[in-house]
Amino acid sequence: MKRRNFIKIAGTGTAGLSASLSTPLLAASSRKDQTTPVLKIAHITDVHIRPEENAPHRFKQCLREIRDTGVDFFLNGGDSIYAADYSHVTRERVTTQWKIWDQCIEEIDGYEIHSCIGNHDIWWAAPDKQDPMYGKDYVVQRLQIPNRFYSFSEKGWHFMILDGNNPSVSLDEEQFRWLEHELNRLNDNTPVLLMSHYPILGVTPFWEGGMHSDYQALKTLFYKHRDKVKICLSGHQHLLDSASYNGISYFCNGAMSGFWWEKGDKNSAAEGYCQETPPGYALLELYEDGTFTNTYIPHSY
């Protein structure tokens, strides 16, 4: 990799953030041995791809960098395209952005990409609800995912991809029932990773908002299955934070696009930063015993 700066959060609830990106910071880890992880996963989120700012070329460089780390597959946390959700956005603009997305991910052809839907991915301004590009179904099609929420298992870990794009940022009743059923049917101590576009619990929502409004119901459900639920991943904020509660780790892993691929504003700590968070992605190592590391890697593109 070209850039070795990183922020690592490791274990089953220990966390650390670096005040400086010039040197790595390793948080205390619960791991005591040199066991090889069963999975190595890239978590990319908030790519916000668009033709401007040389974003396609820069994103492709990031994907090549991640590919070379030897990951098993990608988790994509949503807001894959710059924006389809505003009322002025045209059909042509939406189509252009998705076409660029398709071209970019050709860089990782052969890798599985498990995506969730971000708020900016959805074109609500279609002429009517019967338009094939209207709403979430079109995003499901473009991201080539089985449904707006779904699950899969790999190497002993179970992955659950959520759709929080519902009133007040929440899971709809159908989805919540599905989530309960999924957790109930798993064998005891099956490690579970959940991914939502929005934080279920976090630090940055205190000044940015954007968190699940149904966090109390989710907290109660997760506590019931605390032998299983290990990690909740999110994006949306473009900010890096971590929280731990009831033995579950919540990671908001920044944004691939940083400040939307732009230089920043008066609140940016450096060029391309969203507030104090540099553009980047996370690498997760998952172990057979349910422990893990979550490493945030700023990129320089």
PDB file of C-alpha atoms in Angstrom:
ATOM      1  CA  MET A   1       0.000   0.000   0.000  1.00  0.00           C
ATOM      2  CA  LYS A   2       1.215   3.504  -0.753  1.00  0.00           C
ATOM      3  CA  ARG A   3       0.115   4.988   2.535  1.00  0.00           C
ATOM      4  CA  ARG A   4       0.724   3.333   5.894  1.00  0.00           C
ATOM      5  CA  ASN A   5      -1.082   5.763   8.166  1.00  0.00           C
ATOM      6  CA  PHE A   6      -4.038   4.157   9.846  1.00  0.00           C
ATOM      7  CA  ILE A   7      -6.325   4.124  12.825  1.00  0.00           C
ATOM      8  CA  LYS A   8      -7.061   0.737  14.324  1.00  0.00           C
ATOM      9  CA  ILE A   9      -9.850  -0.265  16.642  1.00  0.00           C
ATOM     10  CA  ALA A  10      -9.521  -3.814  17.857  1.00  0.00           C
ATOM     11  CA  GLY A  11     -11.128  -6.454  20.018  1.00  0.00           C
ATOM     12  CA  THR A  12     -14.639  -6.765  21.396  1.00  0.00           C
ATOM     13  CA  GLY A  13     -15.322  -3.290  22.653  1.00  0.00           C
ATOM     14  CA  THR A  14     -11.970  -1.541  23.077  1.00  0.00           C
ATOM     15  CA  ALA A  15     -11.495   1.545  20.915  1.00  0.00           C
ATOM     16  CA  GLY A  16      -9.011   4.257  20.067  1.00  0.00           C
ATOM     17  CA  LEU A  17      -8.745   7.284  17.802  1.00  0.00           C
ATOM     18  CA  SER A  18      -5.554   8.995  16.761  1.00  0.00           C
ATOM     19  CA  ALA A  19      -5.129  12.740  17.180  1.00  0.00           C
ATOM     20  CA  SER A  20      -2.440  12.613  14.527  1.00  0.00           C
ATOM     21  CA  LEU A  21      -2.362  10.643  11.302  1.00  0.00           C
ATOM     22  CA  SER A  22       1.418  10.725  11.096  1.00  0.00           C
ATOM     23  CA  THR A  23       1.811   7.559  13.152  1.00  0.00           C
ATOM     24  CA  PRO A  24      -0.421   4.542  13.653  1.00  0.00           C
ATOM     25  CA  LEU A  25      -2.326   4.076  16.870  1.00  0.00           C
ATOM     26  CA  LEU A  26      -3.118   0.544  17.998  1.00  0.00           C
ATOM     27  CA  ALA A  27      -5.894   0.195  20.516  1.00  0.00           C
ATOM     28  CA  ALA A  28      -5.682  -2.558  23.079  1.00  0.00           C
ATOM     29  CA  SER A  29      -6.735  -5.835  21.513  1.00  0.00           C
ATOM     30  CA  SER A  30      -8.483  -8.778  23.108  1.00  0.00           C
ATOM     31  CA  ARG A  31      -6.462 -11.093  20.906  1.00  0.00           C
ATOM     32  CA  LYS A  32      -3.628 -12.910  22.672  1.00  0.00           C
ATOM     33  CA  ASP A  33      -2.313 -15.085  19.868  1.00  0.00           C
ATOM     34  CA  GLN A  34      -1.288 -15.002  16.244  1.00  0.00           C
ATOM     35  CA  THR A  35      -4.338 -16.818  14.880  1.00  0.00           C
ATOM     36  CA  THR A  36      -5.091 -15.969  11.270  1.00  0.00           C
ATOM     37  CA  PRO A  37      -8.406 -14.179  10.695  1.00  0.00           C
ATOM     38  CA  VAL A  38     -11.020 -16.184   8.853  1.00  0.00           C
ATOM     39  CA  LEU A  39     -12.074 -13.117   6.838  1.00  0.00           C
ATOM     40  CA  LYS A  40     -10.547  -9.842   5.743  1.00  0.00           C
ATOM     41  CA  ILE A  41     -13.152  -7.348   4.566  1.00  0.00           C
ATOM     42  CA  ALA A  42     -13.108  -3.837   3.123  1.00  0.00           C
ATOM     43  CA  HIS A  43     -15.790  -1.440   4.336  1.00  0.00           C
ATOM     44  CA  ILE A  44     -16.218   1.434   1.897  1.00  0.00           C
ATOM     45  CA  THR A  45     -18.978   3.965   2.370  1.00  0.00           C
ATOM     46  CA  ASP A  46     -20.186   7.314   1.041  1.00  0.00           C
ATOM     47  CA  VAL A  47     -18.323   7.103  -2.241  1.00  0.00           C
ATOM     48  CA  HIS A  48     -20.631   9.749  -3.771  1.00  0.00           C
ATOM     49  CA  ILE A  49     -19.292   9.042  -7.239  1.00  0.00           C
ATOM     50  CA  ARG A  50     -19.785  11.737  -9.875  1.00  0.00           C
ATOM     51  CA  PRO A  51     -17.989  12.992 -12.986  1.00  0.00           C
ATOM     52  CA  GLU A  52     -16.624  16.138 -11.325  1.00  0.00           C
ATOM     53  CA  GLU A  53     -13.483  16.555  -9.192  1.00  0.00           C
ATOM     54  CA  ASN A  54     -11.736  13.706 -11.053  1.00  0.00           C
ATOM     55  CA  ALA A  55     -13.660  11.451  -8.676  1.00  0.00           C
ATOM     56  CA  PRO A  56     -13.840   8.381 -10.971  1.00  0.00           C
ATOM     57  CA  HIS A  57     -10.066   8.191 -11.411  1.00  0.00           C
ATOM     58  CA  ARG A  58      -9.440   8.768  -7.720  1.00  0.00           C
ATOM     59  CA  PHE A  59     -11.974   6.131  -6.673  1.00  0.00           C
ATOM     60  CA  LYS A  60     -10.453   3.603  -9.041  1.00  0.00           C
ATOM     61  CA  GLN A  61      -7.058   4.209  -7.435  1.00  0.00           C
ATOM     62  CA  CYS A  62      -8.588   3.534  -4.026  1.00  0.00           C
ATOM     63  CA  LEU A  63     -10.170   0.313  -5.225  1.00  0.00           C
ATOM     64  CA  ARG A  64      -6.865  -0.893  -6.651  1.00  0.00           C
ATOM     65  CA  GLU A  65      -5.165  -0.094  -3.349  1.00  0.00           C
ATOM     66  CA  ILE A  66      -7.773  -2.044  -1.385  1.00  0.00           C
ATOM     67  CA  ARG A  67      -7.701  -4.947  -3.822  1.00  0.00           C
ATOM     68  CA  ASP A  68      -3.970  -5.294  -3.290  1.00  0.00           C
ATOM     69  CA  THR A  69      -4.452  -5.822   0.464  1.00  0.00           C
ATOM     70  CA  GLY A  70      -5.962  -9.237  -0.217  1.00  0.00           C
ATOM     71  CA  VAL A  71      -9.493  -8.678   1.033  1.00  0.00           C
ATOM     72  CA  ASP A  72     -12.087 -11.418   0.655  1.00  0.00           C
ATOM     73  CA  PHE A  73     -14.977  -9.121  -0.277  1.00  0.00           C
ATOM     74  CA  PHE A  74     -16.329  -5.585   0.004  1.00  0.00           C
ATOM     75  CA  LEU A  75     -19.077  -4.108   2.159  1.00  0.00           C
ATOM     76  CA  ASN A  76     -20.444  -0.925   0.616  1.00  0.00           C
ATOM     77  CA  GLY A  77     -22.262   1.284   3.108  1.00  0.00           C
ATOM     78  CA  GLY A  78     -24.378   3.347   0.732  1.00  0.00           C
ATOM     79  CA  ASP A  79     -24.463   6.771  -0.897  1.00  0.00           C
ATOM     80  CA  SER A  80     -22.666   5.126  -3.764  1.00  0.00           C
ATOM     81  CA  ILE A  81     -23.535   8.014  -6.082  1.00  0.00           C
ATOM     82  CA  TYR A  82     -23.226  11.714  -5.441  1.00  0.00           C
ATOM     83  CA  ALA A  83     -26.939  12.454  -5.203  1.00  0.00           C
ATOM     84  CA  ALA A  84     -30.198  11.310  -6.744  1.00  0.00           C
ATOM     85  CA  ASP A  85     -32.512  12.357  -3.935  1.00  0.00           C
ATOM     86  CA  TYR A  86     -32.887  16.094  -4.533  1.00  0.00           C
ATOM     87  CA  SER A  87     -35.943  17.380  -6.376  1.00  0.00           C
ATOM     88  CA  HIS A  88     -33.920  19.088  -9.139  1.00  0.00           C
ATOM     89  CA  VAL A  89     -31.919  15.991 -10.119  1.00  0.00           C
ATOM     90  CA  THR A  90     -32.747  14.774 -13.629  1.00  0.00           C
ATOM     91  CA  ARG A  91     -33.034  11.258 -14.997  1.00  0.00           C
ATOM     92  CA  GLU A  92     -29.954  11.863 -17.114  1.00  0.00           C
ATOM     93  CA  ARG A  93     -27.903  12.919 -14.099  1.00  0.00           C
ATOM     94  CA  VAL A  94     -28.924   9.843 -12.121  1.00  0.00           C
ATOM     95  CA  THR A  95     -28.149   7.549 -15.045  1.00  0.00           C
ATOM     96  CA  THR A  96     -24.747   9.177 -15.553  1.00  0.00           C
ATOM     97  CA  GLN A  97     -23.756   8.678 -11.940  1.00  0.00           C
ATOM     98  CA  TRP A  98     -24.754   5.016 -11.889  1.00  0.00           C
ATOM     99  CA  LYS A  99     -22.924   4.421 -15.165  1.00  0.00           C
ATOM    100  CA  ILE A 100     -19.742   5.837 -13.622  1.00  0.00           C
ATOM    101  CA  TRP A 101     -20.242   3.629 -10.566  1.00  0.00           C
ATOM    102  CA  ASP A 102     -20.456   0.559 -12.814  1.00  0.00           C
ATOM    103  CA  GLN A 103     -17.298   1.575 -14.648  1.00  0.00           C
ATOM    104  CA  CYS A 104     -15.370   2.148 -11.427  1.00  0.00           C
ATOM    105  CA  ILE A 105     -16.192  -1.159  -9.780  1.00  0.00           C
ATOM    106  CA  GLU A 106     -14.866  -2.976 -12.829  1.00  0.00           C
ATOM    107  CA  GLU A 107     -11.542  -2.426 -11.032  1.00  0.00           C
ATOM    108  CA  ILE A 108     -12.591  -5.111  -8.546  1.00  0.00           C
ATOM    109  CA  ASP A 109     -14.259  -7.451 -10.998  1.00  0.00           C
ATOM    110  CA  GLY A 110     -14.523 -10.889  -9.437  1.00  0.00           C
ATOM    111  CA  TYR A 111     -14.972  -9.618  -5.885  1.00  0.00           C
ATOM    112  CA  GLU A 112     -18.335  -9.768  -4.147  1.00  0.00           C
ATOM    113  CA  ILE A 113     -19.748  -6.368  -3.173  1.00  0.00           C
ATOM    114  CA  HIS A 114     -22.475  -6.448  -0.538  1.00  0.00           C
ATOM    115  CA  SER A 115     -24.127  -3.037  -0.517  1.00  0.00           C
ATOM    116  CA  CYS A 116     -26.790  -1.214   1.423  1.00  0.00           C
ATOM    117  CA  ILE A 117     -28.901   1.685   0.210  1.00  0.00           C
ATOM    118  CA  GLY A 118     -27.937   5.235   1.146  1.00  0.00           C
ATOM    119  CA  ASN A 119     -30.301   8.180   1.257  1.00  0.00           C
ATOM    120  CA  HIS A 120     -28.587   9.866  -1.710  1.00  0.00           C
ATOM    121  CA  ASP A 121     -28.932   6.772  -3.919  1.00  0.00           C
ATOM    122  CA  ILE A 122     -32.714   7.023  -4.288  1.00  0.00           C
ATOM    123  CA  TRP A 123     -34.405   9.036  -7.057  1.00  0.00           C
ATOM    124  CA  TRP A 124     -37.660  10.216  -5.537  1.00  0.00           C
ATOM    125  CA  ALA A 125     -38.173  12.892  -8.214  1.00  0.00           C
ATOM    126  CA  ALA A 126     -39.213  10.459 -10.934  1.00  0.00           C
ATOM    127  CA  PRO A 127     -42.405  11.576 -12.744  1.00  0.00           C
ATOM    128  CA  ASP A 128     -44.495   8.965 -10.933  1.00  0.00           C
ATOM    129  CA  LYS A 129     -44.143   5.913  -8.715  1.00  0.00           C
ATOM    130  CA  GLN A 130     -44.571   3.567 -11.672  1.00  0.00           C
ATOM    131  CA  ASP A 131     -41.398   4.915 -13.272  1.00  0.00           C
ATOM    132  CA  PRO A 132     -38.812   2.080 -13.324  1.00  0.00           C
ATOM    133  CA  MET A 133     -36.189   4.398 -11.813  1.00  0.00           C
ATOM    134  CA  TYR A 134     -38.343   5.537  -8.912  1.00  0.00           C
ATOM    135  CA  GLY A 135     -37.458   4.647  -5.343  1.00  0.00           C
ATOM    136  CA  LYS A 136     -35.484   1.845  -3.751  1.00  0.00           C
ATOM    137  CA  ASP A 137     -36.218  -0.963  -6.203  1.00  0.00           C
ATOM    138  CA  TYR A 138     -34.118   0.744  -8.840  1.00  0.00           C
ATOM    139  CA  VAL A 139     -31.214   1.087  -6.389  1.00  0.00           C
ATOM    140  CA  VAL A 140     -31.486  -2.606  -5.521  1.00  0.00           C
ATOM    141  CA  GLN A 141     -31.191  -3.323  -9.227  1.00  0.00           C
ATOM    142  CA  ARG A 142     -28.222  -1.000  -9.771  1.00  0.00           C
ATOM    143  CA  LEU A 143     -26.321  -2.315  -6.763  1.00  0.00           C
ATOM    144  CA  GLN A 144     -27.108  -5.915  -7.771  1.00  0.00           C
ATOM    145  CA  ILE A 145     -28.285  -6.847  -4.277  1.00  0.00           C
ATOM    146  CA  PRO A 146     -31.063  -9.343  -3.488  1.00  0.00           C
ATOM    147  CA  ASN A 147     -33.330  -6.955  -1.589  1.00  0.00           C
ATOM    148  CA  ARG A 148     -33.287  -3.650   0.277  1.00  0.00           C
ATOM    149  CA  PHE A 149     -32.405  -5.695   3.392  1.00  0.00           C
ATOM    150  CA  TYR A 150     -30.836  -9.163   3.348  1.00  0.00           C
ATOM    151  CA  SER A 151     -28.339 -11.470   5.013  1.00  0.00           C
ATOM    152  CA  PHE A 152     -25.615 -13.955   4.164  1.00  0.00           C
ATOM    153  CA  SER A 153     -23.056 -16.089   5.981  1.00  0.00           C
ATOM    154  CA  GLU A 154     -19.365 -16.544   5.354  1.00  0.00           C
ATOM    155  CA  LYS A 155     -16.701 -18.503   7.275  1.00  0.00           C
ATOM    156  CA  GLY A 156     -18.819 -18.785  10.408  1.00  0.00           C
ATOM    157  CA  TRP A 157     -19.826 -15.100  10.524  1.00  0.00           C
ATOM    158  CA  HIS A 158     -23.343 -13.899   9.710  1.00  0.00           C
ATOM    159  CA  PHE A 159     -23.835 -10.570   7.933  1.00  0.00           C
ATOM    160  CA  MET A 160     -27.060  -8.548   7.986  1.00  0.00           C
ATOM    161  CA  ILE A 161     -27.544  -5.578   5.664  1.00  0.00           C
ATOM    162  CA  LEU A 162     -30.212  -3.086   6.764  1.00  0.00           C
ATOM    163  CA  ASP A 163     -32.302  -0.373   5.152  1.00  0.00           C
ATOM    164  CA  GLY A 164     -32.778   2.646   7.410  1.00  0.00           C
ATOM    165  CA  ASN A 165     -34.319   4.792   4.670  1.00  0.00           C
ATOM    166  CA  ASN A 166     -37.711   4.920   6.325  1.00  0.00           C
ATOM    167  CA  PRO A 167     -39.534   7.614   8.315  1.00  0.00           C
ATOM    168  CA  SER A 168     -37.326   9.140  11.021  1.00  0.00           C
ATOM    169  CA  VAL A 169     -34.413   6.883   9.977  1.00  0.00           C
ATOM    170  CA  SER A 170     -35.647   3.527  11.186  1.00  0.00           C
ATOM    171  CA  LEU A 171     -36.404  -0.041  10.267  1.00  0.00           C
ATOM    172  CA  ASP A 172     -39.948  -0.530   9.021  1.00  0.00           C
ATOM    173  CA  GLU A 173     -42.088  -3.117  10.788  1.00  0.00           C
ATOM    174  CA  GLU A 174     -41.523  -5.803   8.152  1.00  0.00           C
ATOM    175  CA  GLN A 175     -37.770  -5.378   8.374  1.00  0.00           C
ATOM    176  CA  PHE A 176     -37.680  -5.341  12.170  1.00  0.00           C
ATOM    177  CA  ARG A 177     -39.615  -8.618  12.284  1.00  0.00           C
ATOM    178  CA  TRP A 178     -37.179 -10.081   9.765  1.00  0.00           C
ATOM    179  CA  LEU A 179     -34.240  -8.940  11.911  1.00  0.00           C
ATOM    180  CA  GLU A 180     -35.740 -10.574  15.001  1.00  0.00           C
ATOM    181  CA  HIS A 181     -36.330 -13.808  13.086  1.00  0.00           C
ATOM    182  CA  GLU A 182     -32.801 -13.834  11.682  1.00  0.00           C
ATOM    183  CA  LEU A 183     -31.206 -13.415  15.096  1.00  0.00           C
ATOM    184  CA  ASN A 184     -33.504 -15.991  16.674  1.00  0.00           C
ATOM    185  CA  ARG A 185     -32.735 -18.662  14.096  1.00  0.00           C
ATOM    186  CA  LEU A 186     -28.950 -18.413  14.445  1.00  0.00           C
ATOM    187  CA  ASN A 187     -27.115 -20.845  16.661  1.00  0.00           C
ATOM    188  CA  ASP A 188     -25.904 -19.498  19.982  1.00  0.00           C
ATOM    189  CA  ASN A 189     -22.609 -17.573  19.799  1.00  0.00           C
ATOM    190  CA  THR A 190     -22.745 -17.130  16.030  1.00  0.00           C
ATOM    191  CA  PRO A 191     -20.836 -13.870  15.464  1.00  0.00           C
ATOM    192  CA  VAL A 192     -22.933 -11.262  13.643  1.00  0.00           C
ATOM    193  CA  LEU A 193     -21.942  -8.097  11.793  1.00  0.00           C
ATOM    194  CA  LEU A 194     -24.696  -5.648  10.833  1.00  0.00           C
ATOM    195  CA  MET A 195     -24.339  -2.813   8.345  1.00  0.00           C
ATOM    196  CA  SER A 196     -26.658   0.150   7.981  1.00  0.00           C
ATOM    197  CA  HIS A 197     -26.043   3.359   6.115  1.00  0.00           C
ATOM    198  CA  TYR A 198     -26.940   5.357   9.223  1.00  0.00           C
ATOM    199  CA  PRO A 199     -25.366   4.949  12.671  1.00  0.00           C
ATOM    200  CA  ILE A 200     -27.443   2.904  15.091  1.00  0.00           C
ATOM    201  CA  LEU A 201     -25.355   4.298  17.937  1.00  0.00           C
ATOM    202  CA  GLY A 202     -22.559   6.804  17.665  1.00  0.00           C
ATOM    203  CA  VAL A 203     -20.684   9.836  18.920  1.00  0.00           C
ATOM    204  CA  THR A 204     -21.017  12.225  15.981  1.00  0.00           C
ATOM    205  CA  PRO A 205     -24.852  12.202  15.852  1.00  0.00           C
ATOM    206  CA  PHE A 206     -24.745  14.424  18.954  1.00  0.00           C
ATOM    207  CA  TRP A 207     -23.752  17.352  16.710  1.00  0.00           C
ATOM    208  CA  GLU A 208     -24.647  16.045  13.258  1.00  0.00           C
ATOM    209  CA  GLY A 209     -27.872  14.086  13.778  1.00  0.00           C
ATOM    210  CA  GLY A 210     -28.458  11.294  11.290  1.00  0.00           C
ATOM    211  CA  MET A 211     -28.774   8.383  13.728  1.00  0.00           C
ATOM    212  CA  HIS A 212     -31.426   5.671  13.789  1.00  0.00           C
ATOM    213  CA  SER A 213     -34.463   6.872  15.740  1.00  0.00           C
ATOM    214  CA  ASP A 214     -35.304   3.275  16.690  1.00  0.00           C
ATOM    215  CA  TYR A 215     -32.030   2.810  18.542  1.00  0.00           C
ATOM    216  CA  GLN A 216     -33.750   1.866  21.796  1.00  0.00           C
ATOM    217  CA  ALA A 217     -35.682  -0.990  20.198  1.00  0.00           C
ATOM    218  CA  LEU A 218     -32.525  -2.142  18.433  1.00  0.00           C
ATOM    219  CA  LYS A 219     -30.506  -1.866  21.644  1.00  0.00           C
ATOM    220  CA  THR A 220     -33.011  -4.077  23.435  1.00  0.00           C
ATOM    221  CA  LEU A 221     -33.000  -6.642  20.629  1.00  0.00           C
ATOM    222  CA  PHE A 222     -29.206  -6.677  20.443  1.00  0.00           C
ATOM    223  CA  TYR A 223     -28.924  -7.154  24.212  1.00  0.00           C
ATOM    224  CA  LYS A 224     -31.144 -10.211  23.953  1.00  0.00           C
ATOM    225  CA  HIS A 225     -28.690 -11.577  21.373  1.00  0.00           C
ATOM    226  CA  ARG A 226     -25.509 -10.184  22.904  1.00  0.00           C
ATOM    227  CA  ASP A 227     -23.804 -13.567  22.458  1.00  0.00           C
ATOM    228  CA  LYS A 228     -24.143 -13.036  18.702  1.00  0.00           C
ATOM    229  CA  VAL A 229     -24.124  -9.335  17.767  1.00  0.00           C
ATOM    230  CA  LYS A 230     -20.515  -8.113  17.644  1.00  0.00           C
ATOM    231  CA  ILE A 231     -20.255  -5.226  15.178  1.00  0.00           C
ATOM    232  CA  CYS A 232     -22.527  -2.546  13.701  1.00  0.00           C
ATOM    233  CA  LEU A 233     -21.001  -0.657  10.765  1.00  0.00           C
ATOM    234  CA  SER A 234     -22.262   2.619   9.349  1.00  0.00           C
ATOM    235  CA  GLY A 235     -21.404   5.644   7.257  1.00  0.00           C
ATOM    236  CA  HIS A 236     -23.562   8.668   6.386  1.00  0.00           C
ATOM    237  CA  GLN A 237     -21.750  11.076   8.711  1.00  0.00           C
ATOM    238  CA  HIS A 238     -18.512  11.228   6.691  1.00  0.00           C
ATOM    239  CA  LEU A 239     -16.970  11.220  10.158  1.00  0.00           C
ATOM    240  CA  LEU A 240     -14.962   8.608  12.008  1.00  0.00           C
ATOM    241  CA  ASP A 241     -16.153   7.467  15.398  1.00  0.00           C
ATOM    242  CA  SER A 242     -16.580   4.390  17.528  1.00  0.00           C
ATOM    243  CA  ALA A 243     -18.806   3.507  20.448  1.00  0.00           C
ATOM    244  CA  SER A 244     -19.198   0.423  22.577  1.00  0.00           C
ATOM    245  CA  TYR A 245     -22.280  -0.582  24.533  1.00  0.00           C
ATOM    246  CA  ASN A 246     -23.296  -3.911  26.047  1.00  0.00           C
ATOM    247  CA  GLY A 247     -20.295  -5.546  24.432  1.00  0.00           C
ATOM    248  CA  ILE A 248     -21.224  -4.444  20.897  1.00  0.00           C
ATOM    249  CA  SER A 249     -18.931  -2.205  18.869  1.00  0.00           C
ATOM    250  CA  TYR A 250     -20.387   0.516  16.646  1.00  0.00           C
ATOM    251  CA  PHE A 251     -18.067   1.874  13.956  1.00  0.00           C
ATOM    252  CA  CYS A 252     -18.865   4.851  11.740  1.00  0.00           C
ATOM    253  CA  ASN A 253     -16.090   4.496   9.183  1.00  0.00           C
ATOM    254  CA  GLY A 254     -15.680   7.933   7.633  1.00  0.00           C
ATOM    255  CA  ALA A 255     -16.216   8.350   3.890  1.00  0.00           C
ATOM    256  CA  MET A 256     -14.359   7.332   0.781  1.00  0.00           C
ATOM    257  CA  SER A 257     -15.176  10.757  -0.676  1.00  0.00           C
ATOM    258  CA  GLY A 258     -14.177  12.731   2.419  1.00  0.00           C
ATOM    259  CA  PHE A 259     -15.568  16.182   1.754  1.00  0.00           C
ATOM    260  CA  TRP A 260     -17.459  14.884  -1.314  1.00  0.00           C
ATOM    261  CA  TRP A 261     -14.157  14.736  -3.264  1.00  0.00           C
ATOM    262  CA  GLU A 262     -13.789  18.507  -2.799  1.00  0.00           C
ATOM    263  CA  LYS A 263     -11.092  20.475  -0.985  1.00  0.00           C
ATOM    264  CA  GLY A 264     -13.189  21.176   2.102  1.00  0.00           C
ATOM    265  CA  ASP A 265     -14.581  24.166   3.939  1.00  0.00           C
ATOM    266  CA  LYS A 266     -13.782  26.288   6.996  1.00  0.00           C
ATOM    267  CA  ASN A 267     -14.479  23.302   9.267  1.00  0.00           C
ATOM    268  CA  SER A 268     -12.070  20.973   7.457  1.00  0.00           C
ATOM    269  CA  ALA A 269      -8.949  20.145   9.459  1.00  0.00           C
ATOM    270  CA  ALA A 270      -6.997  19.593   6.226  1.00  0.00           C
ATOM    271  CA  GLU A 271      -7.610  19.419   2.502  1.00  0.00           C
ATOM    272  CA  GLY A 272     -10.329  16.925   1.624  1.00  0.00           C
ATOM    273  CA  TYR A 273     -11.306  16.327   5.247  1.00  0.00           C
ATOM    274  CA  CYS A 274     -14.872  16.363   6.496  1.00  0.00           C
ATOM    275  CA  GLN A 275     -14.329  18.231   9.746  1.00  0.00           C
ATOM    276  CA  GLU A 276     -11.497  16.264  11.397  1.00  0.00           C
ATOM    277  CA  THR A 277     -11.924  13.047   9.386  1.00  0.00           C
ATOM    278  CA  PRO A 278      -9.763  12.330   6.331  1.00  0.00           C
ATOM    279  CA  PRO A 279     -11.174  10.507   3.312  1.00  0.00           C
ATOM    280  CA  GLY A 280     -10.637   6.783   3.631  1.00  0.00           C
ATOM    281  CA  TYR A 281     -11.964   3.286   4.106  1.00  0.00           C
ATOM    282  CA  ALA A 282     -11.820   0.532   6.726  1.00  0.00           C
ATOM    283  CA  LEU A 283     -10.333  -2.938   6.712  1.00  0.00           C
ATOM    284  CA  LEU A 284     -11.807  -5.479   9.095  1.00  0.00           C
ATOM    285  CA  GLU A 285     -10.239  -8.728  10.201  1.00  0.00           C
ATOM    286  CA  LEU A 286     -12.755 -11.206  11.600  1.00  0.00           C
ATOM    287  CA  TYR A 287     -11.726 -14.184  13.704  1.00  0.00           C
ATOM    288  CA  GLU A 288     -13.369 -17.521  14.302  1.00  0.00           C
ATOM    289  CA  ASP A 289     -13.958 -16.748  17.985  1.00  0.00           C
ATOM    290  CA  GLY A 290     -15.951 -13.572  17.249  1.00  0.00           C
ATOM    291  CA  THR A 291     -13.170 -11.087  17.905  1.00  0.00           C
ATOM    292  CA  PHE A 292     -12.089  -8.596  15.264  1.00  0.00           C
ATOM    293  CA  THR A 293     -10.088  -5.549  14.304  1.00  0.00           C
ATOM    294  CA  ASN A 294     -11.428  -2.466  12.498  1.00  0.00           C
ATOM    295  CA  THR A 295      -8.715  -0.361  10.853  1.00  0.00           C
ATOM    296  CA  TYR A 296      -9.471   2.984   9.225  1.00  0.00           C
ATOM    297  CA  ILE A 297      -7.052   3.862   6.430  1.00  0.00           C
ATOM    298  CA  PRO A 298      -6.957   7.425   5.096  1.00  0.00           C
ATOM    299  CA  HIS A 299      -6.268   7.582   1.367  1.00  0.00           C
ATOM    300  CA  SER A 300      -4.264  10.228  -0.448  1.00  0.00           C
ATOM    301  CA  TYR A 301      -6.071  10.385  -3.800  1.00  0.00           C
TER     302      TYR A 301
END
